Short mmCIF file of C-alpha atoms in Angstrom, two decimals:
data_model
loop_
_atom_site.label_atom_id
_atom_site.label_comp_id
_atom_site.label_asym_id
_atom_site.label_seq_id
_atom_site.Cartn_x
_atom_site.Cartn_y
_atom_site.Cartn_z
CA MET I 254 99.45 124.95 171.77
CA THR I 255 96.30 122.80 170.97
CA THR I 256 92.62 124.09 170.84
CA THR I 257 90.53 123.19 173.76
CA GLN I 258 86.83 122.93 174.83
CA PRO I 259 85.81 124.24 178.64
CA ALA I 260 88.36 122.57 181.28
CA THR I 261 87.15 119.97 183.89
CA ALA I 262 88.97 117.83 186.38
CA ALA I 263 88.90 114.56 187.38
CA GLY I 264 88.51 115.79 190.84
CA GLN I 265 85.18 117.57 190.11
CA GLY I 266 83.90 119.11 193.46
CA PHE I 267 87.91 119.24 195.04
CA LYS I 268 88.61 122.44 197.02
CA GLY I 269 91.53 123.18 197.11
CA ASN I 270 93.10 122.98 200.95
CA ASP I 271 96.66 124.15 202.74
CA ARG I 272 98.16 120.95 202.34
CA LEU I 273 97.32 121.30 198.83
CA LEU I 274 98.83 125.01 198.58
CA THR I 275 102.19 123.95 201.22
CA GLY I 276 103.16 121.39 198.50
CA MET I 277 103.18 123.64 195.61
CA VAL I 278 104.90 126.47 197.25
CA LEU I 279 107.56 124.69 198.06
CA GLY I 280 107.67 123.34 195.08
CA VAL I 281 108.23 126.44 194.05
CA LEU I 282 110.80 127.68 196.20
CA THR I 283 112.96 125.05 194.41
CA PHE I 284 113.92 126.95 192.13
CA TRP I 285 113.02 130.89 192.87
CA MET I 286 114.85 130.12 196.55
CA PHE I 287 117.20 127.14 196.04
CA ALA I 288 118.05 127.73 192.52
CA GLY I 289 118.39 131.88 192.84
CA THR I 290 121.09 131.30 194.73
CA VAL I 291 123.49 130.30 192.53
CA GLY I 292 124.00 134.60 191.12
CA THR I 293 125.23 134.92 194.81
CA VAL I 294 126.90 131.96 195.62
CA ALA I 295 128.84 132.13 192.26
CA ARG I 296 132.14 133.27 193.16
CA SER I 297 132.55 130.94 195.98
CA ILE I 298 131.29 127.92 193.54
CA LEU I 299 133.58 128.77 191.43
CA THR I 300 136.17 128.98 194.44
CA ASP I 301 135.78 125.72 195.77
CA ILE I 302 135.84 124.30 192.06
CA ASN I 303 138.71 125.54 190.65
CA GLY I 304 140.49 125.27 194.13
CA ALA I 305 141.67 128.80 194.57
CA PRO I 306 139.57 131.96 193.18
CA ILE I 307 138.85 132.48 189.70
CA ASP I 308 141.53 135.57 189.07
CA GLU I 309 144.46 133.33 190.60
CA VAL I 310 143.72 130.68 187.97
CA ALA I 311 145.59 130.60 184.82
CA ARG I 312 143.09 127.26 183.53
CA PRO I 313 140.31 127.07 185.53
CA LEU I 314 137.73 123.81 185.44
CA VAL I 315 135.33 126.11 185.14
CA SER I 316 135.91 129.58 184.01
CA LEU I 317 133.80 133.24 184.56
CA ASP I 318 131.80 133.17 181.53
CA GLN I 319 130.80 130.00 181.88
CA MET I 320 129.82 130.78 185.69
CA ASN I 321 127.52 133.20 184.01
CA LEU I 322 125.72 131.36 181.94
CA ALA I 323 125.41 128.40 184.65
CA VAL I 324 124.03 131.92 186.64
CA SER I 325 121.32 132.26 183.27
CA ILE I 326 120.71 128.50 182.09
CA THR I 327 118.28 127.59 184.91
CA ALA I 328 116.11 130.68 184.17
CA LEU I 329 116.90 130.20 180.35
CA PHE I 330 115.55 126.86 179.92
CA SER I 331 112.65 127.30 182.46
CA GLY I 332 111.71 129.79 179.93
CA LEU I 333 112.24 127.75 176.50
CA PHE I 334 110.34 125.02 178.12
CA ILE I 335 107.42 126.22 180.17
CA VAL I 336 105.05 127.13 177.29
CA PHE I 337 105.05 123.51 176.69
CA MET I 338 104.94 121.80 180.02
CA GLY I 339 101.93 124.75 180.79
CA GLY I 340 99.99 122.89 177.55
CA LEU I 341 100.87 119.16 178.88
CA ALA I 342 100.08 119.93 181.80
CA ASP I 343 96.76 120.90 180.51
CA ARG I 344 96.77 117.24 178.79
CA VAL I 345 98.22 115.07 180.69
CA GLY I 346 96.99 116.33 183.97
CA ARG I 347 98.49 119.15 186.37
CA VAL I 348 99.34 117.20 189.46
CA ARG I 349 101.21 114.65 187.77
CA ILE I 350 103.49 117.56 186.03
CA ALA I 351 103.90 118.65 189.19
CA LEU I 352 105.12 115.78 190.56
CA VAL I 353 107.75 115.07 187.58
CA GLY I 354 108.89 118.63 187.68
CA ASN I 355 109.84 118.31 191.41
CA ALA I 356 111.91 115.10 190.72
CA LEU I 357 113.16 116.64 188.10
CA GLY I 358 114.29 119.11 190.78
CA ILE I 359 115.50 116.19 193.01
CA LEU I 360 118.17 115.20 189.83
CA GLY I 361 119.50 118.75 189.24
CA SER I 362 119.97 119.35 192.39
CA LEU I 363 122.17 115.98 193.17
CA LEU I 364 123.98 116.87 189.56
CA ILE I 365 125.40 120.20 190.85
CA ILE I 366 125.78 118.38 194.48
CA LEU I 367 128.32 115.95 192.21
CA ALA I 368 130.44 119.11 190.33
CA SER I 369 133.93 118.61 190.64
CA GLY I 370 136.92 117.89 188.92
CA GLY I 371 137.17 116.98 184.89
CA ALA I 372 133.44 117.05 184.82
CA ALA I 373 132.63 119.51 187.02
CA LEU I 374 131.34 122.22 184.08
CA PRO I 375 129.17 119.94 182.01
CA LEU I 376 127.59 118.70 185.52
CA LEU I 377 126.99 121.87 186.70
CA LEU I 378 125.59 123.12 183.65
CA ALA I 379 123.15 119.61 183.21
CA GLY I 380 121.82 120.39 187.30
CA ARG I 381 121.27 123.99 186.38
CA ALA I 382 119.30 123.21 183.06
CA ILE I 383 117.67 120.20 184.61
CA GLN I 384 116.48 122.92 187.32
CA GLY I 385 114.87 125.02 184.91
CA LEU I 386 113.43 122.21 182.53
CA SER I 387 111.56 121.29 186.56
CA ALA I 388 110.58 125.04 187.17
CA ALA I 389 108.97 125.01 183.55
CA CYS I 390 106.84 122.04 184.90
CA ILE I 391 106.07 123.17 188.92
CA MET I 392 104.92 127.09 187.85
CA PRO I 393 102.76 126.60 185.23
CA ALA I 394 100.83 123.00 186.29
CA THR I 395 100.77 124.47 189.93
CA MET I 396 99.31 127.86 189.17
CA ALA I 397 96.65 125.71 186.95
CA LEU I 398 95.69 124.21 189.53
CA VAL I 399 95.32 127.58 191.95
CA LYS I 400 92.90 127.98 189.09
CA ALA I 401 90.69 124.82 188.89
CA TYR I 402 90.61 124.49 192.83
CA TRP I 403 90.52 127.96 194.86
CA ASP I 404 87.77 130.24 193.41
CA GLY I 405 87.38 134.34 194.79
CA ALA I 406 89.32 135.44 197.54
CA ALA I 407 89.91 131.89 198.35
CA ARG I 408 92.18 131.97 195.11
CA GLN I 409 93.42 135.25 195.77
CA ARG I 410 95.08 134.41 198.60
CA ALA I 411 96.58 131.54 197.23
CA VAL I 412 98.22 133.63 194.36
CA SER I 413 99.10 135.63 197.54
CA MET I 414 100.56 132.47 199.00
CA TRP I 415 102.01 130.91 195.42
CA SER I 416 103.43 134.33 195.45
CA ILE I 417 105.08 133.95 198.39
CA GLY I 418 107.29 131.50 197.09
CA SER I 419 107.69 133.03 194.06
CA TRP I 420 108.65 136.47 195.02
CA GLY I 421 109.41 135.40 198.32
CA GLY I 422 111.60 132.93 197.40
CA SER I 423 113.82 135.35 195.19
CA GLY I 424 113.85 137.21 198.57
CA VAL I 425 115.55 135.06 200.38
CA ALA I 426 117.77 133.64 197.85
CA ALA I 427 120.67 135.66 198.63
CA LEU I 428 119.91 135.75 202.42
CA TYR I 429 120.02 132.02 202.64
CA GLY I 430 122.82 131.20 200.03
CA GLY I 431 125.37 133.49 201.15
CA PHE I 432 124.22 132.07 204.79
CA VAL I 433 124.97 128.63 203.80
CA ALA I 434 127.81 129.19 201.58
CA SER I 435 129.93 131.25 204.26
CA THR I 436 128.71 128.53 207.31
CA PHE I 437 129.33 125.38 205.38
CA ASN I 438 129.60 124.66 201.89
CA TRP I 439 127.72 125.79 198.98
CA ARG I 440 126.92 122.31 198.30
CA VAL I 441 124.09 122.26 201.40
CA ILE I 442 122.10 124.64 199.76
CA PHE I 443 120.85 121.46 197.34
CA TYR I 444 120.70 119.22 199.82
CA LEU I 445 118.74 121.37 201.71
CA ALA I 446 117.04 121.76 197.75
CA ILE I 447 116.45 118.07 197.42
CA ALA I 448 114.38 117.83 201.13
CA VAL I 449 112.07 120.38 199.90
CA SER I 450 111.39 118.71 196.74
CA ALA I 451 110.60 115.82 198.49
CA ALA I 452 108.19 117.01 201.05
CA SER I 453 106.59 118.91 198.10
CA ILE I 454 106.16 115.11 196.57
CA ALA I 455 104.67 114.05 199.82
CA LEU I 456 102.53 116.53 200.13
CA ILE I 457 101.06 117.31 196.47
CA TRP I 458 100.90 113.34 196.19
CA GLY I 459 97.27 112.11 195.95
CA THR I 460 95.53 115.43 195.32
CA PRO I 461 92.67 115.05 192.65
CA GLU I 462 93.96 114.98 188.81
CA SER I 463 92.81 118.24 187.10
CA ARG I 464 93.59 118.60 183.28
CA ALA I 465 91.76 120.31 180.77
CA GLU I 466 88.67 118.42 178.41
CA ARG I 467 89.80 118.70 174.79
CA GLY I 468 87.40 118.31 171.72
CA ALA I 469 90.54 116.67 169.70
CA HIS I 470 94.24 116.41 170.42
CA ALA I 471 96.29 118.20 168.38
CA ARG I 472 99.82 117.77 167.48
CA PHE I 473 102.31 119.25 169.56
CA ASP I 474 103.66 122.40 167.70
CA VAL I 475 107.50 120.70 167.55
CA VAL I 476 108.79 123.22 164.93
CA GLY I 477 107.27 126.65 166.59
CA LEU I 478 109.36 125.04 169.72
CA VAL I 479 112.38 124.21 167.66
CA ILE I 480 112.36 127.70 165.99
CA PHE I 481 111.88 129.24 169.46
CA MET I 482 114.77 127.05 171.32
CA ILE I 483 116.91 128.44 168.68
CA THR I 484 115.87 132.21 168.30
CA VAL I 485 116.43 132.70 172.04
CA LEU I 486 119.63 130.21 172.67
CA SER I 487 121.79 132.49 170.15
CA LEU I 488 120.52 135.61 171.57
CA MET I 489 121.90 134.02 175.14
CA ILE I 490 125.09 133.23 173.64
CA VAL I 491 125.51 136.50 172.09
CA LEU I 492 124.49 138.32 175.19
CA ILE I 493 126.73 135.97 177.67
CA PHE I 494 129.66 135.07 175.58
CA GLY I 495 129.79 137.82 173.26
CA ARG I 496 132.26 140.13 174.95
CA GLN I 497 134.79 136.88 174.94
CA LEU I 498 134.14 136.64 171.20
CA GLY I 499 134.15 139.91 170.04
CA TRP I 500 131.09 141.86 168.98
CA ALA I 501 132.20 142.58 166.24
CA SER I 502 133.49 138.57 165.12
CA VAL I 503 131.77 136.58 162.52
CA THR I 504 130.58 133.99 165.16
CA THR I 505 128.45 136.44 167.31
CA LEU I 506 126.87 138.28 164.06
CA VAL I 507 125.97 135.18 162.55
CA LEU I 508 124.13 134.08 165.95
CA ALA I 509 122.69 138.06 166.56
CA ALA I 510 121.21 137.67 163.03
CA VAL I 511 120.12 134.07 163.79
CA ALA I 512 118.08 135.60 167.19
CA VAL I 513 116.97 138.87 164.79
CA ILE I 514 115.41 136.32 161.80
CA GLY I 515 114.47 133.61 164.06
CA GLY I 516 112.56 136.07 165.77
CA VAL I 517 110.22 136.90 163.15
CA ALA I 518 110.35 133.88 161.23
CA PHE I 519 108.64 132.62 164.69
CA PHE I 520 106.02 135.15 165.05
CA PHE I 521 104.76 134.74 161.66
CA TYR I 522 105.00 130.64 161.71
CA GLU I 523 102.93 130.91 164.51
CA ARG I 524 100.21 133.68 163.23
CA THR I 525 99.81 130.68 160.59
CA ARG I 526 98.76 127.35 162.80
CA VAL I 527 96.18 126.29 164.13
CA SER I 528 97.77 124.55 167.48
CA PRO I 529 100.52 127.26 167.83
CA PHE I 530 103.55 126.98 170.42
CA VAL I 531 102.41 130.00 171.89
CA ASP I 532 98.71 131.40 170.58
CA PHE I 533 99.35 135.25 170.11
CA GLY I 534 95.40 135.25 170.16
CA LEU I 535 95.34 135.55 173.82
CA PHE I 536 97.57 138.27 173.40
CA ARG I 537 94.21 140.26 172.22
CA ASN I 538 93.54 140.55 175.38
CA THR I 539 95.24 143.76 176.95
CA THR I 540 95.29 143.22 180.67
CA PHE I 541 96.66 139.95 179.76
CA THR I 542 99.23 141.46 177.42
CA GLY I 543 99.96 143.92 180.06
CA ALA I 544 100.77 141.51 183.08
CA THR I 545 102.50 140.05 180.63
CA ILE I 546 104.58 142.15 179.16
CA SER I 547 105.79 144.13 182.51
CA ASN I 548 106.17 140.86 184.16
CA PHE I 549 109.13 139.75 181.25
CA VAL I 550 110.40 143.04 181.72
CA LEU I 551 110.24 143.73 185.62
CA ASN I 552 111.28 140.30 186.22
CA GLY I 553 114.80 141.07 184.26
CA THR I 554 115.49 143.97 187.25
CA ILE I 555 116.85 140.72 189.03
CA GLY I 556 119.95 141.28 187.65
CA LEU I 557 120.09 144.79 189.73
CA LEU I 558 120.58 142.26 193.02
CA ILE I 559 123.20 139.87 191.21
CA VAL I 560 125.72 142.18 189.82
CA SER I 561 124.77 144.45 193.49
CA GLN I 562 126.16 141.35 195.39
CA GLN I 563 128.77 140.31 193.21
CA MET I 564 130.07 144.28 193.05
CA LEU I 565 130.09 144.36 196.91
CA GLN I 566 131.90 141.18 197.15
CA ILE I 567 134.50 142.42 194.60
CA ALA I 568 135.13 146.02 195.27
CA ARG I 569 135.83 144.99 199.20
CA PRO I 570 136.68 141.63 199.90
CA GLU I 571 137.62 142.47 202.62
CA LEU I 572 134.11 143.93 204.26
CA PHE I 573 131.83 141.22 202.34
CA ASP I 574 132.39 137.58 201.91
CA PRO I 575 128.56 136.02 200.32
CA TRP I 576 126.73 135.72 203.80
CA LYS I 577 127.78 139.40 204.88
CA ALA I 578 126.47 140.86 201.50
CA GLY I 579 123.43 138.67 201.34
CA LEU I 580 122.70 140.12 205.07
CA LEU I 581 122.56 143.37 203.31
CA THR I 582 118.98 141.60 201.75
CA ILE I 583 117.21 141.15 204.63
CA GLY I 584 115.19 143.78 204.23
CA TYR I 585 114.46 142.70 200.62
CA ALA I 586 113.33 139.33 202.03
CA VAL I 587 111.21 140.35 205.06
CA ALA I 588 109.59 143.33 202.70
CA ILE I 589 108.39 140.61 199.75
CA ILE I 590 106.77 138.46 202.06
CA GLY I 591 105.27 140.87 204.71
CA PHE I 592 103.86 143.41 201.87
CA ILE I 593 102.52 140.29 199.03
CA ARG I 594 99.42 140.45 201.53
CA VAL I 595 99.41 144.48 201.12
CA GLY I 596 99.55 143.95 197.42
CA GLU I 597 96.47 141.54 197.79
CA LYS I 598 94.51 143.84 199.78
CA LEU I 599 95.79 146.36 197.31
CA LEU I 600 94.27 144.19 194.54
CA ARG I 601 90.85 144.20 195.54
CA ARG I 602 90.30 147.70 196.65
CA PHE I 603 92.06 149.46 193.30
CA GLY I 604 92.33 147.04 190.61
CA PRO I 605 95.81 145.74 189.21
CA ARG I 606 96.85 148.88 187.57
CA LYS I 607 97.46 151.23 190.78
CA PRO I 608 99.54 148.25 192.33
CA MET I 609 101.24 147.13 189.26
CA LEU I 610 102.43 151.02 188.62
CA TRP I 611 103.44 151.58 192.58
CA GLY I 612 104.68 148.13 192.54
CA SER I 613 107.36 149.35 189.42
CA MET I 614 107.50 152.94 190.29
CA ILE I 615 109.57 151.51 194.04
CA VAL I 616 111.74 149.18 191.75
CA ALA I 617 112.95 152.01 189.94
CA LEU I 618 113.16 154.41 193.17
CA SER I 619 115.51 151.24 194.41
CA CYS I 620 117.35 151.31 190.92
CA VAL I 621 118.23 154.90 191.38
CA LEU I 622 119.20 153.95 195.15
CA LEU I 623 122.17 152.20 194.27
CA MET I 624 123.26 154.05 191.29
CA PRO I 625 125.96 156.10 193.76
CA THR I 626 128.84 153.59 193.46
CA ASN I 627 130.84 156.68 193.51
CA ILE I 628 130.52 157.55 197.61
CA LEU I 629 131.92 156.03 200.64
CA VAL I 630 131.10 152.23 201.64
CA GLY I 631 129.45 153.71 204.99
CA PRO I 632 127.03 155.79 203.71
CA TYR I 633 126.48 153.39 200.29
CA ILE I 634 125.46 150.47 202.40
CA VAL I 635 122.91 153.09 204.34
CA LEU I 636 121.29 152.56 200.54
CA ALA I 637 121.92 149.92 199.57
CA VAL I 638 119.97 148.24 202.81
CA ILE I 639 117.32 151.31 201.56
CA ALA I 640 117.13 150.03 198.33
CA TYR I 641 117.06 146.24 198.74
CA SER I 642 113.68 147.27 200.62
CA LEU I 643 112.04 148.63 198.89
CA PHE I 644 112.94 146.42 195.96
CA GLY I 645 111.10 143.74 197.62
CA VAL I 646 107.93 146.34 198.74
CA GLY I 647 108.03 146.91 194.74
CA LEU I 648 108.10 143.53 193.95
CA ALA I 649 105.20 142.70 196.48
CA PHE I 650 102.82 145.00 195.80
CA TYR I 651 103.10 144.50 192.04
CA ALA I 652 103.00 140.34 192.29
CA THR I 653 99.79 139.26 193.76
CA PRO I 654 97.91 142.15 190.80
CA SER I 655 100.14 141.37 187.87
CA THR I 656 99.42 137.53 188.26
CA ASP I 657 95.92 137.81 189.32
CA ALA I 658 95.06 139.75 186.33
CA ALA I 659 96.63 137.51 183.95
CA LEU I 660 95.04 134.29 185.47
CA SER I 661 91.93 135.90 185.42
CA ASN I 662 91.75 136.91 181.89
CA LEU I 663 92.49 133.53 180.69
CA PRO I 664 89.85 130.87 179.11
CA PRO I 665 89.26 128.37 181.47
CA ALA I 666 90.71 125.46 179.12
CA GLU I 667 93.41 127.14 178.93
CA ALA I 668 95.18 127.76 182.10
CA GLY I 669 98.12 125.99 181.39
CA ALA I 670 98.90 126.98 178.55
CA GLY I 671 98.12 130.80 179.37
CA ALA I 672 99.29 130.35 182.61
CA GLY I 673 102.83 129.05 180.97
CA ILE I 674 103.43 132.09 178.73
CA TYR I 675 103.01 134.43 181.90
CA LYS I 676 105.37 132.89 183.85
CA MET I 677 107.75 132.06 180.57
CA ALA I 678 107.92 135.68 180.82
CA SER I 679 109.17 135.57 184.38
CA SER I 680 111.71 133.25 183.81
CA LEU I 681 113.10 134.58 179.88
CA GLY I 682 113.11 137.82 181.81
CA SER I 683 115.21 137.02 184.57
CA ALA I 684 117.33 135.06 182.08
CA ILE I 685 118.03 138.12 180.09
CA GLY I 686 117.77 140.36 182.41
CA ALA I 687 120.49 138.66 184.40
CA ALA I 688 122.45 138.02 181.21
CA LEU I 689 122.61 141.31 180.07
CA SER I 690 123.46 143.24 183.64
CA LEU I 691 125.93 140.30 184.29
CA THR I 692 126.98 141.58 180.81
CA ILE I 693 127.44 144.80 181.04
CA PHE I 694 129.16 144.68 184.54
CA SER I 695 131.86 142.15 182.94
CA SER I 696 132.41 144.29 180.02
CA PHE I 697 132.75 147.55 182.16
CA LEU I 698 134.93 146.40 184.94
CA GLY I 699 138.36 146.01 183.26
CA SER I 700 137.57 148.03 180.02
CA GLY I 701 139.58 151.16 181.01
CA VAL I 702 136.33 153.60 180.65
CA THR I 703 136.57 156.56 182.11
CA ILE I 704 132.68 157.22 181.20
CA VAL I 705 131.69 157.78 185.03
CA GLY I 706 135.12 159.43 186.25
CA GLU I 707 134.63 162.13 183.94
CA LEU I 708 130.68 162.94 185.26
CA LEU I 709 131.83 162.00 189.17
CA HIS I 710 134.17 162.25 191.74
CA THR I 711 134.57 158.73 193.34
CA GLN I 712 135.59 158.79 197.13
CA GLY I 713 137.69 156.51 198.71
CA ILE I 714 139.67 153.78 197.87
CA GLN I 715 140.38 154.56 194.00
CA THR I 716 141.59 151.33 192.71
CA ASN I 717 138.24 149.52 192.74
CA ALA I 718 136.79 152.78 190.76
CA ALA I 719 136.23 150.35 187.52
CA VAL I 720 134.08 148.33 190.11
CA ARG I 721 131.94 150.82 191.43
CA GLN I 722 131.92 152.14 188.04
CA ALA I 723 130.68 148.84 186.38
CA GLY I 724 127.89 148.44 188.92
CA LEU I 725 126.20 152.28 188.64
CA ILE I 726 126.02 151.88 184.77
CA THR I 727 124.13 148.11 185.31
CA PHE I 728 122.10 149.97 187.96
CA LEU I 729 121.47 152.42 185.37
CA PHE I 730 119.97 149.88 182.92
CA ASN I 731 118.37 148.10 185.15
CA LEU I 732 116.38 151.77 185.97
CA VAL I 733 115.33 151.86 182.01
CA LEU I 734 113.70 148.27 182.58
CA ALA I 735 111.49 149.23 185.26
CA LEU I 736 110.76 152.46 183.40
CA ILE I 737 109.67 150.07 180.72
CA ALA I 738 107.28 147.81 182.67
CA ILE I 739 105.73 151.09 184.11
CA ILE I 740 105.06 152.46 180.27
CA SER I 741 103.55 149.07 179.11
CA ILE I 742 101.28 149.20 182.37
CA LEU I 743 100.45 153.03 181.91
CA VAL I 744 99.16 151.32 177.82
CA THR I 745 97.87 148.74 178.24
CA ILE I 746 96.48 147.86 181.92
CA PRO I 747 92.66 149.27 182.10
CA LYS I 748 91.85 152.17 184.99
CA GLY I 749 89.82 151.08 187.87
CA ARG I 750 88.78 147.87 188.84
CA GLU I 751 88.01 147.36 184.35
CA TYR I 752 89.04 143.50 184.44
CA SER I 753 87.42 140.27 184.40
CA ALA I 754 87.22 139.11 188.33
CA GLU I 755 87.28 135.16 187.43
#
């Protein structure tokens, strides 16, 4: 990132209004709600593109592993470019980058709609990647606009509404995607996404520009970006295709080595740069560090939602299609939207630490409730409904306090770049967490290993025991992620209200 002076705006004196806020929330929804549906409707997409269920196709146009890549690649590309786009928004204008992001969202959705026949895989992957690039533009730019154009209680309200677009959008994604895919066609999801992006552009259009005043325009750290991309892409290939390639194969081991060496090289290279791609100096602030680390880890638990939805559809297809499985998540959607403002009120009363801890603990409890996959389907449905609802409550408690703590501790001129790092944690956390959860689930799905069977009695139908075991192990992994988030908050976030309010 470039070295900056205090932030200024071309629209100095302009105050954020509900028109702008609505436009920004709609832009954020295009990623979290519309792009986020793919994990739930993945099997419907595979069946439609391949002309039959994936298990019945000898040479599919899109394989299961390739579909897993399509699920993760959007968050991956968002994470890869979000810091760059945050810095670019600081330089060329946050309103401009938000509009560009919405235009990219329209293009990405259009490519996904056109995915069919021999071009299905490249169109699907390209569309999903462009959706990620769209999110990389929209999220840091709109978050920086919140920092620039709202203050005090108004800013906290704006953060809450922004959070409803992100966390709330992810809450509605499974329900919305399942309904559309089962009632109409999965492509309708992306027709509607285009309409929402167009509405976002119309509402944001005409907003006075906001940018950071630069003392000097240093060249962007292209080398740092390239090292970062190579490192993360190598890691993702290992996570998604390691089972198919063979965990001990030369290709997998070489890619793993590239990821490790690249990560170390990136850290030391960035520390030598005057204008680094990622300014590790921001992490000297322990509150920003704690918010970012816990944000990364807690976003990784999205794999809990994706895998549990797929597990139900695979284990009992006669009971669960995408809509019926998604219907179980209605408590998640209601809770995360309904309790976002509660998280805001908790922030005002207690500061960020306590609500962040409470939220992470509730997410951990939801993991525990989904783990007894060995019981009969009736009682498990009850546990799942409670678990999804608690998952929403936990994330809602966490969202606004974490976001406000991160934003409030950033120097004004680094709002875009710092917000980019924070949201990079969200996107990469989602991408890596989803990839790990899907890999664990797929690996145990047909492994023949009966680790759980040795400890727990599987009730009811035995033919789906492997699916249920794979789900249990995946939920245990997500529990570990939630516990890591709790530890990171305890270690880094100050007690009480010991953080900057502005």
